[in-house]
PDB file of C-alpha atoms in Angstrom:
ATOM      1  CA  MET A1448      45.948  83.315  35.640  1.00  0.00           C
ATOM      2  CA  LEU A1449      43.542  81.209  37.681  1.00  0.00           C
ATOM      3  CA  LYS A1450      40.121  80.548  36.179  1.00  0.00           C
ATOM      4  CA  ILE A1451      37.310  79.526  38.526  1.00  0.00           C
ATOM      5  CA  HIS A1452      34.364  77.991  36.704  1.00  0.00           C
ATOM      6  CA  PHE A1453      30.873  78.275  38.197  1.00  0.00           C
ATOM      7  CA  THR A1454      27.754  76.221  37.688  1.00  0.00           C
ATOM      8  CA  PRO A1455      24.303  77.593  38.625  1.00  0.00           C
ATOM      9  CA  ALA A1456      24.571  75.607  41.867  1.00  0.00           C
ATOM     10  CA  ASP A1457      27.886  77.326  42.656  1.00  0.00           C
ATOM     11  CA  LEU A1458      26.391  80.784  42.152  1.00  0.00           C
ATOM     12  CA  ALA A1459      23.652  79.887  44.624  1.00  0.00           C
ATOM     13  CA  ARG A1460      26.305  78.927  47.180  1.00  0.00           C
ATOM     14  CA  VAL A1461      28.473  82.049  47.121  1.00  0.00           C
ATOM     15  CA  ARG A1462      29.025  83.194  50.714  1.00  0.00           C
ATOM     16  CA  LEU A1463      30.757  86.107  52.442  1.00  0.00           C
ATOM     17  CA  VAL A1464      32.822  85.865  55.626  1.00  0.00           C
ATOM     18  CA  PRO A1465      34.736  88.748  57.267  1.00  0.00           C
ATOM     19  CA  THR A1466      37.934  86.903  58.270  1.00  0.00           C
ATOM     20  CA  LEU A1467      39.524  83.567  59.098  1.00  0.00           C
ATOM     21  CA  GLY A1468      40.698  85.039  62.391  1.00  0.00           C
ATOM     22  CA  ALA A1469      43.706  86.619  64.038  1.00  0.00           C
ATOM     23  CA  LEU A1470      46.126  83.833  63.128  1.00  0.00           C
ATOM     24  CA  ALA A1471      45.264  84.024  59.431  1.00  0.00           C
ATOM     25  CA  GLU A1472      45.750  87.794  59.247  1.00  0.00           C
ATOM     26  CA  THR A1473      48.977  87.449  61.217  1.00  0.00           C
ATOM     27  CA  LEU A1474      50.348  85.048  58.614  1.00  0.00           C
ATOM     28  CA  PHE A1475      49.032  87.222  55.772  1.00  0.00           C
ATOM     29  CA  SER A1476      50.805  90.216  57.305  1.00  0.00           C
ATOM     30  CA  LEU A1477      54.149  88.523  56.595  1.00  0.00           C
ATOM     31  CA  ASN A1478      53.441  89.037  52.895  1.00  0.00           C
ATOM     32  CA  ALA A1479      52.703  92.736  53.439  1.00  0.00           C
ATOM     33  CA  LEU A1480      55.908  93.066  55.461  1.00  0.00           C
ATOM     34  CA  ARG A1481      58.018  92.288  52.369  1.00  0.00           C
ATOM     35  CA  GLY A1482      58.868  94.817  49.681  1.00  0.00           C
ATOM     36  CA  ARG A1483      57.167  98.176  49.263  1.00  0.00           C
ATOM     37  CA  VAL A1484      53.664  97.305  48.010  1.00  0.00           C
ATOM     38  CA  GLU A1485      51.190 100.111  48.852  1.00  0.00           C
ATOM     39  CA  GLU A1486      53.920 101.996  50.696  1.00  0.00           C
ATOM     40  CA  PRO A1487      51.766 105.038  51.630  1.00  0.00           C
ATOM     41  CA  THR A1488      49.339 102.724  53.418  1.00  0.00           C
ATOM     42  CA  PHE A1489      51.678 100.160  54.981  1.00  0.00           C
ATOM     43  CA  GLY A1490      55.085 101.883  54.944  1.00  0.00           C
ATOM     44  CA  ALA A1491      55.093 103.248  58.499  1.00  0.00           C
ATOM     45  CA  TRP A1492      53.819  99.921  59.857  1.00  0.00           C
ATOM     46  CA  ARG A1493      56.531  98.033  57.939  1.00  0.00           C
ATOM     47  CA  ARG A1494      59.333 100.218  59.243  1.00  0.00           C
ATOM     48  CA  ARG A1495      58.165  99.937  62.838  1.00  0.00           C
ATOM     49  CA  VAL A1496      57.709  96.150  62.704  1.00  0.00           C
ATOM     50  CA  ARG A1497      60.973  95.489  60.847  1.00  0.00           C
ATOM     51  CA  ALA A1498      62.881  97.508  63.426  1.00  0.00           C
ATOM     52  CA  GLY A1499      61.619  95.200  66.174  1.00  0.00           C
ATOM     53  CA  LEU A1500      62.374  91.839  64.522  1.00  0.00           C
ATOM     54  CA  ASP A1501      65.502  89.806  65.242  1.00  0.00           C
ATOM     55  CA  SER A1502      66.976  86.437  64.257  1.00  0.00           C
ATOM     56  CA  ARG A1503      64.454  84.373  66.218  1.00  0.00           C
ATOM     57  CA  PHE A1504      61.768  85.391  63.713  1.00  0.00           C
ATOM     58  CA  SER A1505      63.638  83.850  60.758  1.00  0.00           C
ATOM     59  CA  VAL A1506      61.432  80.735  61.023  1.00  0.00           C
ATOM     60  CA  LEU A1507      58.530  82.854  59.772  1.00  0.00           C
ATOM     61  CA  ALA A1508      60.163  82.968  56.334  1.00  0.00           C
ATOM     62  CA  ASP A1509      59.842  79.170  56.164  1.00  0.00           C
ATOM     63  CA  ILE A1510      56.183  79.220  57.202  1.00  0.00           C
ATOM     64  CA  THR A1511      55.201  81.947  54.743  1.00  0.00           C
ATOM     65  CA  PRO A1512      57.848  82.272  52.009  1.00  0.00           C
ATOM     66  CA  GLY A1513      57.778  85.003  49.413  1.00  0.00           C
ATOM     67  CA  ARG A1514      56.307  82.698  46.798  1.00  0.00           C
ATOM     68  CA  ARG A1515      53.845  79.845  47.030  1.00  0.00           C
ATOM     69  CA  PRO A1516      53.353  77.201  48.160  1.00  0.00           C
ATOM     70  CA  CYS A1517      53.485  77.871  51.875  1.00  0.00           C
ATOM     71  CA  PHE A1518      52.775  75.897  55.026  1.00  0.00           C
ATOM     72  CA  ASP A1519      49.031  76.412  55.492  1.00  0.00           C
ATOM     73  CA  GLN A1520      48.829  76.745  59.245  1.00  0.00           C
ATOM     74  CA  THR A1521      45.496  78.570  59.048  1.00  0.00           C
ATOM     75  CA  PHE A1522      43.338  75.561  58.254  1.00  0.00           C
ATOM     76  CA  LEU A1523      45.237  73.328  60.671  1.00  0.00           C
ATOM     77  CA  ALA A1524      44.544  75.833  63.456  1.00  0.00           C
ATOM     78  CA  ARG A1525      40.833  76.049  62.578  1.00  0.00           C
ATOM     79  CA  PRO A1526      39.650  79.337  61.124  1.00  0.00           C
ATOM     80  CA  ASP A1527      37.734  82.123  62.889  1.00  0.00           C
ATOM     81  CA  ARG A1528      39.023  81.592  66.434  1.00  0.00           C
ATOM     82  CA  ASP A1529      41.053  83.839  68.664  1.00  0.00           C
ATOM     83  CA  LEU A1530      44.796  83.342  68.650  1.00  0.00           C
ATOM     84  CA  SER A1531      45.031  81.213  71.797  1.00  0.00           C
ATOM     85  CA  GLU A1532      42.290  78.848  70.616  1.00  0.00           C
ATOM     86  CA  SER A1533      43.902  78.556  67.183  1.00  0.00           C
ATOM     87  CA  ALA A1534      47.220  77.715  68.849  1.00  0.00           C
ATOM     88  CA  GLY A1535      45.587  74.985  70.916  1.00  0.00           C
ATOM     89  CA  ALA A1536      43.872  73.505  67.859  1.00  0.00           C
ATOM     90  CA  PHE A1537      47.168  73.442  65.959  1.00  0.00           C
ATOM     91  CA  LEU A1538      48.914  71.610  68.808  1.00  0.00           C
ATOM     92  CA  VAL A1539      46.345  68.785  68.752  1.00  0.00           C
ATOM     93  CA  SER A1540      46.026  68.518  64.953  1.00  0.00           C
ATOM     94  CA  PRO A1541      46.326  64.865  63.808  1.00  0.00           C
ATOM     95  CA  PRO A1542      49.780  64.035  62.370  1.00  0.00           C
ATOM     96  CA  ARG A1543      48.137  62.978  59.082  1.00  0.00           C
ATOM     97  CA  SER A1544      46.624  66.446  58.602  1.00  0.00           C
ATOM     98  CA  VAL A1545      49.863  68.235  59.492  1.00  0.00           C
ATOM     99  CA  ARG A1546      51.967  65.951  57.278  1.00  0.00           C
ATOM    100  CA  ALA A1547      49.783  66.780  54.254  1.00  0.00           C
ATOM    101  CA  GLU A1548      51.087  70.346  54.253  1.00  0.00           C
ATOM    102  CA  PRO A1549      54.854  69.621  54.025  1.00  0.00           C
ATOM    103  CA  ASP A1550      54.076  66.851  51.510  1.00  0.00           C
ATOM    104  CA  PHE A1551      52.292  69.379  49.296  1.00  0.00           C
ATOM    105  CA  TYR A1552      55.146  71.841  49.875  1.00  0.00           C
ATOM    106  CA  ALA A1553      57.709  69.210  48.833  1.00  0.00           C
ATOM    107  CA  GLY A1554      55.744  68.285  45.730  1.00  0.00           C
ATOM    108  CA  ARG A1555      55.930  71.871  44.488  1.00  0.00           C
ATOM    109  CA  ARG A1556      59.357  73.001  45.754  1.00  0.00           C
ATOM    110  CA  GLY A1557      61.375  69.861  46.441  1.00  0.00           C
ATOM    111  CA  ARG A1558      63.061  70.563  49.751  1.00  0.00           C
ATOM    112  CA  VAL A1559      61.084  71.136  52.933  1.00  0.00           C
ATOM    113  CA  PRO A1560      62.726  73.210  55.705  1.00  0.00           C
ATOM    114  CA  ASP A1561      63.768  70.985  58.607  1.00  0.00           C
ATOM    115  CA  LEU A1562      61.478  72.658  61.116  1.00  0.00           C
ATOM    116  CA  LEU A1563      58.381  72.197  58.938  1.00  0.00           C
ATOM    117  CA  ALA A1564      59.276  68.591  58.223  1.00  0.00           C
ATOM    118  CA  GLY A1565      59.226  67.875  61.957  1.00  0.00           C
ATOM    119  CA  LEU A1566      55.859  69.453  62.726  1.00  0.00           C
ATOM    120  CA  ALA A1567      53.829  66.305  62.060  1.00  0.00           C
ATOM    121  CA  ASP A1568      55.494  64.179  64.745  1.00  0.00           C
ATOM    122  CA  ALA A1569      57.336  66.539  67.111  1.00  0.00           C
ATOM    123  CA  LEU A1570      55.184  68.503  69.543  1.00  0.00           C
ATOM    124  CA  SER A1571      58.243  70.544  70.487  1.00  0.00           C
ATOM    125  CA  ALA A1572      58.518  71.762  66.864  1.00  0.00           C
ATOM    126  CA  ARG A1573      54.884  72.883  66.880  1.00  0.00           C
ATOM    127  CA  ARG A1574      55.405  74.739  70.148  1.00  0.00           C
ATOM    128  CA  GLU A1575      58.468  76.473  68.748  1.00  0.00           C
ATOM    129  CA  VAL A1576      56.553  77.640  65.688  1.00  0.00           C
ATOM    130  CA  LEU A1577      53.581  78.790  67.767  1.00  0.00           C
ATOM    131  CA  SER A1578      55.797  80.662  70.194  1.00  0.00           C
ATOM    132  CA  THR A1579      57.383  82.590  67.340  1.00  0.00           C
ATOM    133  CA  VAL A1580      54.053  83.296  65.610  1.00  0.00           C
ATOM    134  CA  GLU A1581      52.475  84.505  68.859  1.00  0.00           C
ATOM    135  CA  ALA A1582      55.438  86.778  69.611  1.00  0.00           C
ATOM    136  CA  TYR A1583      55.198  88.217  66.101  1.00  0.00           C
ATOM    137  CA  PHE A1584      51.432  88.714  66.489  1.00  0.00           C
ATOM    138  CA  HIS A1585      51.881  90.748  69.671  1.00  0.00           C
ATOM    139  CA  ALA A1586      54.575  92.856  68.009  1.00  0.00           C
ATOM    140  CA  ALA A1587      53.014  93.439  64.588  1.00  0.00           C
ATOM    141  CA  VAL A1588      49.279  92.750  64.532  1.00  0.00           C
ATOM    142  CA  GLY A1589      47.928  92.545  68.075  1.00  0.00           C
ATOM    143  CA  PRO A1590      48.162  96.289  68.821  1.00  0.00           C
ATOM    144  CA  HIS A1591      45.916  96.935  65.798  1.00  0.00           C
ATOM    145  CA  TRP A1592      43.710  93.830  65.751  1.00  0.00           C
ATOM    146  CA  ARG A1593      40.522  95.473  66.985  1.00  0.00           C
ATOM    147  CA  GLY A1594      40.636  98.087  64.230  1.00  0.00           C
ATOM    148  CA  ILE A1595      41.563  95.493  61.592  1.00  0.00           C
ATOM    149  CA  ARG A1596      38.663  93.265  62.605  1.00  0.00           C
ATOM    150  CA  ALA A1597      36.235  96.191  62.565  1.00  0.00           C
ATOM    151  CA  HIS A1598      37.490  97.174  59.094  1.00  0.00           C
ATOM    152  CA  LEU A1599      36.964  93.620  57.772  1.00  0.00           C
ATOM    153  CA  ASP A1600      33.470  93.506  59.267  1.00  0.00           C
ATOM    154  CA  ALA A1601      32.657  96.763  57.483  1.00  0.00           C
ATOM    155  CA  GLU A1602      34.109  95.415  54.224  1.00  0.00           C
ATOM    156  CA  ARG A1603      31.888  92.348  54.424  1.00  0.00           C
ATOM    157  CA  ALA A1604      28.825  94.491  55.135  1.00  0.00           C
ATOM    158  CA  GLN A1605      29.608  96.670  52.117  1.00  0.00           C
ATOM    159  CA  ARG A1606      29.950  93.635  49.847  1.00  0.00           C
ATOM    160  CA  GLY A1607      26.701  92.250  51.225  1.00  0.00           C
ATOM    161  CA  THR A1608      24.965  95.487  50.274  1.00  0.00           C
ATOM    162  CA  ILE A1609      26.360  95.213  46.743  1.00  0.00           C
ATOM    163  CA  MET A1610      25.022  91.662  46.479  1.00  0.00           C
ATOM    164  CA  LEU A1611      21.581  92.792  47.690  1.00  0.00           C
ATOM    165  CA  ASP A1612      21.496  95.666  45.190  1.00  0.00           C
ATOM    166  CA  ARG A1613      23.187  94.058  42.170  1.00  0.00           C
ATOM    167  CA  GLY A1614      23.095  90.318  42.789  1.00  0.00           C
ATOM    168  CA  VAL A1615      25.966  87.839  42.709  1.00  0.00           C
ATOM    169  CA  ASP A1616      26.941  89.116  39.264  1.00  0.00           C
ATOM    170  CA  GLY A1617      27.499  92.612  40.649  1.00  0.00           C
ATOM    171  CA  LEU A1618      29.369  91.247  43.654  1.00  0.00           C
ATOM    172  CA  LEU A1619      31.815  89.160  41.614  1.00  0.00           C
ATOM    173  CA  SER A1620      32.376  92.078  39.221  1.00  0.00           C
ATOM    174  CA  SER A1621      33.414  94.460  41.998  1.00  0.00           C
ATOM    175  CA  LEU A1622      35.843  92.491  44.191  1.00  0.00           C
ATOM    176  CA  HIS A1623      39.222  93.810  42.985  1.00  0.00           C
ATOM    177  CA  ARG A1624      40.917  95.211  39.902  1.00  0.00           C
ATOM    178  CA  THR A1625      42.801  91.911  39.423  1.00  0.00           C
ATOM    179  CA  ILE A1626      39.598  89.847  39.503  1.00  0.00           C
ATOM    180  CA  ARG A1627      37.431  89.808  36.377  1.00  0.00           C
ATOM    181  CA  TRP A1628      34.027  88.197  36.104  1.00  0.00           C
ATOM    182  CA  THR A1629      32.605  87.058  32.765  1.00  0.00           C
ATOM    183  CA  ALA A1630      29.864  84.579  33.520  1.00  0.00           C
ATOM    184  CA  PRO A1631      30.339  81.735  34.217  1.00  0.00           C
ATOM    185  CA  THR A1632      34.102  82.228  34.821  1.00  0.00           C
ATOM    186  CA  LEU A1633      36.013  84.276  37.374  1.00  0.00           C
ATOM    187  CA  ARG A1634      39.529  85.166  36.168  1.00  0.00           C
ATOM    188  CA  ILE A1635      42.111  86.045  38.793  1.00  0.00           C
ATOM    189  CA  ASP A1636      45.595  87.503  38.308  1.00  0.00           C
ATOM    190  CA  CYS A1637      47.359  85.912  41.270  1.00  0.00           C
ATOM    191  CA  ASP A1638      50.438  83.891  42.169  1.00  0.00           C
ATOM    192  CA  PRO A1639      51.689  81.940  39.088  1.00  0.00           C
ATOM    193  CA  ALA A1640      51.708  78.795  41.240  1.00  0.00           C
ATOM    194  CA  LEU A1641      47.908  78.943  41.152  1.00  0.00           C
ATOM    195  CA  ASP A1642      47.608  79.212  37.358  1.00  0.00           C
ATOM    196  CA  GLY A1643      45.078  76.816  35.841  1.00  0.00           C
ATOM    197  CA  ASP A1644      41.382  75.971  35.984  1.00  0.00           C
ATOM    198  CA  LEU A1645      39.330  75.301  39.103  1.00  0.00           C
ATOM    199  CA  LEU A1646      35.963  73.579  38.746  1.00  0.00           C
ATOM    200  CA  LEU A1647      33.764  74.210  41.774  1.00  0.00           C
ATOM    201  CA  ASP A1648      31.357  71.391  40.839  1.00  0.00           C
ATOM    202  CA  GLY A1649      28.515  72.652  43.002  1.00  0.00           C
ATOM    203  CA  ARG A1650      30.580  73.301  46.147  1.00  0.00           C
ATOM    204  CA  GLY A1651      30.166  77.062  45.860  1.00  0.00           C
ATOM    205  CA  LEU A1652      32.755  79.651  46.842  1.00  0.00           C
ATOM    206  CA  VAL A1653      33.509  81.517  50.071  1.00  0.00           C
ATOM    207  CA  LEU A1654      34.603  85.134  49.567  1.00  0.00           C
ATOM    208  CA  MET A1655      36.768  86.685  52.278  1.00  0.00           C
ATOM    209  CA  PRO A1656      38.527  90.060  52.467  1.00  0.00           C
ATOM    210  CA  SER A1657      42.016  90.417  53.936  1.00  0.00           C
ATOM    211  CA  PHE A1658      43.543  93.553  55.388  1.00  0.00           C
ATOM    212  CA  PHE A1659      47.148  92.506  54.802  1.00  0.00           C
ATOM    213  CA  LEU A1660      47.021  90.213  51.749  1.00  0.00           C
ATOM    214  CA  ARG A1661      47.280  92.582  48.795  1.00  0.00           C
ATOM    215  CA  LYS A1662      47.003  90.024  45.992  1.00  0.00           C
ATOM    216  CA  PRO A1663      44.114  87.568  45.615  1.00  0.00           C
ATOM    217  CA  ALA A1664      44.689  84.003  46.788  1.00  0.00           C
ATOM    218  CA  VAL A1665      42.717  80.766  46.922  1.00  0.00           C
ATOM    219  CA  MET A1666      42.791  78.492  49.961  1.00  0.00           C
ATOM    220  CA  HIS A1667      41.327  75.089  50.682  1.00  0.00           C
ATOM    221  CA  ASP A1668      41.759  72.328  53.209  1.00  0.00           C
ATOM    222  CA  ALA A1669      44.126  69.734  51.740  1.00  0.00           C
ATOM    223  CA  ASN A1670      41.934  67.015  53.264  1.00  0.00           C
ATOM    224  CA  ASP A1671      38.541  68.520  52.488  1.00  0.00           C
ATOM    225  CA  TRP A1672      37.613  70.559  49.419  1.00  0.00           C
ATOM    226  CA  ALA A1673      34.148  71.356  50.822  1.00  0.00           C
ATOM    227  CA  ASP A1674      35.151  74.966  51.522  1.00  0.00           C
ATOM    228  CA  CYS A1675      37.105  76.729  48.794  1.00  0.00           C
ATOM    229  CA  ILE A1676      37.955  80.294  49.817  1.00  0.00           C
ATOM    230  CA  LEU A1677      38.822  83.195  47.542  1.00  0.00           C
ATOM    231  CA  ILE A1678      40.706  85.811  49.562  1.00  0.00           C
ATOM    232  CA  TYR A1679      40.630  89.259  47.995  1.00  0.00           C
ATOM    233  CA  PRO A1680      42.344  92.477  49.193  1.00  0.00           C
ATOM    234  CA  ALA A1681      40.019  94.623  51.275  1.00  0.00           C
ATOM    235  CA  THR A1682      39.786  98.259  50.257  1.00  0.00           C
ATOM    236  CA  VAL A1683      42.137 100.136  52.604  1.00  0.00           C
ATOM    237  CA  GLY A1684      42.320 103.893  52.094  1.00  0.00           C
ATOM    238  CA  LEU A1685      44.927 106.154  53.678  1.00  0.00           C
ATOM    239  CA  ASP A1686      42.483 107.528  56.254  1.00  0.00           C
ATOM    240  CA  GLN A1687      41.230 104.047  57.105  1.00  0.00           C
ATOM    241  CA  ALA A1688      44.770 102.766  57.538  1.00  0.00           C
ATOM    242  CA  ALA A1689      45.687 105.735  59.731  1.00  0.00           C
ATOM    243  CA  ASN A1690      42.754 104.954  62.033  1.00  0.00           C
ATOM    244  CA  VAL A1691      43.876 101.341  62.334  1.00  0.00           C
ATOM    245  CA  TRP A1692      47.521 102.173  63.039  1.00  0.00           C
ATOM    246  CA  THR A1693      46.851 104.897  65.604  1.00  0.00           C
ATOM    247  CA  GLY A1694      43.430 104.395  67.176  1.00  0.00           C
ATOM    248  CA  ASP A1695      43.239 100.758  68.156  1.00  0.00           C
ATOM    249  CA  ALA A1696      45.499  99.503  70.907  1.00  0.00           C
ATOM    250  CA  PRO A1697      45.212  99.802  74.660  1.00  0.00           C
ATOM    251  CA  SER A1698      48.115 101.728  76.110  1.00  0.00           C
ATOM    252  CA  GLY A1699      51.136  99.741  77.192  1.00  0.00           C
ATOM    253  CA  ALA A1700      50.434 100.526  80.854  1.00  0.00           C
ATOM    254  CA  LEU A1701      46.796  99.409  80.673  1.00  0.00           C
ATOM    255  CA  GLY A1702      47.718  96.293  78.701  1.00  0.00           C
ATOM    256  CA  ASN A1703      50.416  95.415  81.211  1.00  0.00           C
ATOM    257  CA  LEU A1704      48.002  95.906  84.099  1.00  0.00           C
ATOM    258  CA  LEU A1705      45.016  93.944  82.791  1.00  0.00           C
ATOM    259  CA  GLY A1706      46.426  91.929  79.924  1.00  0.00           C
ATOM    260  CA  ARG A1707      46.063  93.213  76.367  1.00  0.00           C
ATOM    261  CA  THR A1708      42.902  91.283  75.466  1.00  0.00           C
ATOM    262  CA  ARG A1709      41.153  92.042  78.764  1.00  0.00           C
ATOM    263  CA  ALA A1710      42.046  95.710  78.398  1.00  0.00           C
ATOM    264  CA  SER A1711      40.541  95.651  74.905  1.00  0.00           C
ATOM    265  CA  VAL A1712      37.335  94.114  76.295  1.00  0.00           C
ATOM    266  CA  LEU A1713      37.045  96.922  78.844  1.00  0.00           C
ATOM    267  CA  ILE A1714      37.701  99.578  76.184  1.00  0.00           C
ATOM    268  CA  ALA A1715      35.100  98.041  73.861  1.00  0.00           C
ATOM    269  CA  ILE A1716      32.481  97.997  76.638  1.00  0.00           C
ATOM    270  CA  ALA A1717      33.209 101.653  77.352  1.00  0.00           C
ATOM    271  CA  ASP A1718      32.914 102.342  73.604  1.00  0.00           C
ATOM    272  CA  GLY A1719      29.324 101.038  73.656  1.00  0.00           C
ATOM    273  CA  MET A1720      29.667  97.332  72.819  1.00  0.00           C
ATOM    274  CA  PRO A1721      27.517  95.939  75.673  1.00  0.00           C
ATOM    275  CA  THR A1722      26.777  92.317  74.704  1.00  0.00           C
ATOM    276  CA  THR A1723      28.974  89.245  74.681  1.00  0.00           C
ATOM    277  CA  GLY A1724      28.243  88.582  71.010  1.00  0.00           C
ATOM    278  CA  ALA A1725      29.114  92.128  69.970  1.00  0.00           C
ATOM    279  CA  LEU A1726      32.353  92.005  71.951  1.00  0.00           C
ATOM    280  CA  ALA A1727      33.316  88.668  70.418  1.00  0.00           C
ATOM    281  CA  GLY A1728      32.710  89.986  66.905  1.00  0.00           C
ATOM    282  CA  ARG A1729      34.591  93.225  67.455  1.00  0.00           C
ATOM    283  CA  LEU A1730      37.638  91.689  69.131  1.00  0.00           C
ATOM    284  CA  GLY A1731      37.799  88.499  67.061  1.00  0.00           C
ATOM    285  CA  ILE A1732      37.645  86.136  70.054  1.00  0.00           C
ATOM    286  CA  SER A1733      35.125  83.503  71.111  1.00  0.00           C
ATOM    287  CA  ALA A1734      32.063  84.221  73.237  1.00  0.00           C
ATOM    288  CA  ALA A1735      33.470  81.875  75.899  1.00  0.00           C
ATOM    289  CA  ALA A1736      36.694  83.899  76.033  1.00  0.00           C
ATOM    290  CA  VAL A1737      34.690  87.133  76.346  1.00  0.00           C
ATOM    291  CA  SER A1738      32.725  85.641  79.254  1.00  0.00           C
ATOM    292  CA  GLN A1739      35.951  84.730  81.057  1.00  0.00           C
ATOM    293  CA  HIS A1740      37.352  88.247  80.643  1.00  0.00           C
ATOM    294  CA  THR A1741      34.117  89.980  81.681  1.00  0.00           C
ATOM    295  CA  ALA A1742      33.920  87.770  84.788  1.00  0.00           C
ATOM    296  CA  VAL A1743      37.373  88.975  85.876  1.00  0.00           C
ATOM    297  CA  LEU A1744      36.518  92.607  85.103  1.00  0.00           C
ATOM    298  CA  ARG A1745      33.271  92.293  87.061  1.00  0.00           C
ATOM    299  CA  GLU A1746      35.015  90.749  90.093  1.00  0.00           C
ATOM    300  CA  ALA A1747      37.500  93.629  90.007  1.00  0.00           C
ATOM    301  CA  GLY A1748      34.655  96.162  90.078  1.00  0.00           C
ATOM    302  CA  LEU A1749      35.445  97.556  86.616  1.00  0.00           C
ATOM    303  CA  ILE A1750      32.131  96.584  84.973  1.00  0.00           C
ATOM    304  CA  THR A1751      28.615  95.576  85.993  1.00  0.00           C
ATOM    305  CA  THR A1752      26.468  92.992  84.221  1.00  0.00           C
ATOM    306  CA  ARG A1753      22.690  92.716  84.017  1.00  0.00           C
ATOM    307  CA  ARG A1754      20.103  90.837  81.991  1.00  0.00           C
ATOM    308  CA  HIS A1755      17.708  92.682  79.705  1.00  0.00           C
ATOM    309  CA  HIS A1756      15.097  90.867  77.581  1.00  0.00           C
ATOM    310  CA  GLY A1757      17.208  87.728  77.347  1.00  0.00           C
ATOM    311  CA  SER A1758      20.476  89.556  76.628  1.00  0.00           C
ATOM    312  CA  VAL A1759      23.437  90.040  78.964  1.00  0.00           C
ATOM    313  CA  LEU A1760      24.544  93.687  79.007  1.00  0.00           C
ATOM    314  CA  HIS A1761      27.906  94.912  80.318  1.00  0.00           C
ATOM    315  CA  THR A1762      28.453  98.494  81.525  1.00  0.00           C
ATOM    316  CA  PRO A1763      31.657 100.101  82.810  1.00  0.00           C
ATOM    317  CA  THR A1764      31.619 101.283  86.416  1.00  0.00           C
ATOM    318  CA  GLN A1765      32.964 104.646  87.461  1.00  0.00           C
ATOM    319  CA  THR A1766      36.097 102.833  88.639  1.00  0.00           C
ATOM    320  CA  GLY A1767      36.474 101.269  85.208  1.00  0.00           C
ATOM    321  CA  LEU A1768      36.027 104.617  83.464  1.00  0.00           C
ATOM    322  CA  THR A1769      38.497 106.272  85.810  1.00  0.00           C
ATOM    323  CA  LEU A1770      41.028 103.556  85.052  1.00  0.00           C
ATOM    324  CA  LEU A1771      40.568 104.074  81.312  1.00  0.00           C
ATOM    325  CA  ASN A1772      40.930 107.839  81.628  1.00  0.00           C
ATOM    326  CA  ARG A1773      44.077 107.400  83.710  1.00  0.00           C
ATOM    327  CA  TRP A1774      45.868 104.804  81.573  1.00  0.00           C
ATOM    328  CA  HIS A1775      44.271 104.979  78.114  1.00  0.00           C
ATOM    329  CA  GLY A1776      43.851 108.698  77.638  1.00  0.00           C
TER     330      GLY A1776
END
């Protein structure tokens, strides 16, 4: 059991974030892919994804093994960015920061897999890992990312409402059945590798839901303890999961024509998400990336853009709507 001890300053610095981004949930999904945890919710997804994996994905078992510790690629890739930006950040991470992860891994488990040991100094090793992670994302998570992100946004909003109504005490008491709050200590039934006591010492705590991680976990930057993150399992009901698995992805034809992310931008605009900020939040990509995609869609005559009271509003054209009706149902 992990015990997190709060001071009054820590309670004042409790924060809520919806996600660390697409890369983080992709890595978390590897945990959900194992075994049969919450089979009614994740069983169909597991069977479909497992059927599409082959030997080239074996490296993923080294990155995220069944028991901790693991190679923490999330912090190295900078949280809360879209997948391509996270990949770029990981490629340029300083060797010292990358080397800290296998060193920690070795200190807990002894032997470090050869590929992970080479990530600090070999750019080719980083590219190999990223290529495999990106391929897995497009196979397992990408088709559902918009719905997953929307679900995590809703989870955060719900927790924020609890905090407004019942305070931090009510929030910490309601996170998950494996998390128990008895002021000033939060007790968490999690991976045995995390057993012990954690003193926040005024740094506060970031609370973050995960769609795929079904046991609580604690993450921190090995080089900077300023942000300590408690990841708790988001509430995922059968109906909510069904909506994510079936109602989220652009069709294969539309994705092939426009590119999957650009197709998702067009769909979101047609669904009534008119601003760049709203699109970025819904799709889990940066505002700059949204602007690039909307520029291409506008040049192709699929959307129009206008300014209204300081905001930039995007609207699908009839051509854009016709394209969606033809290729996305």
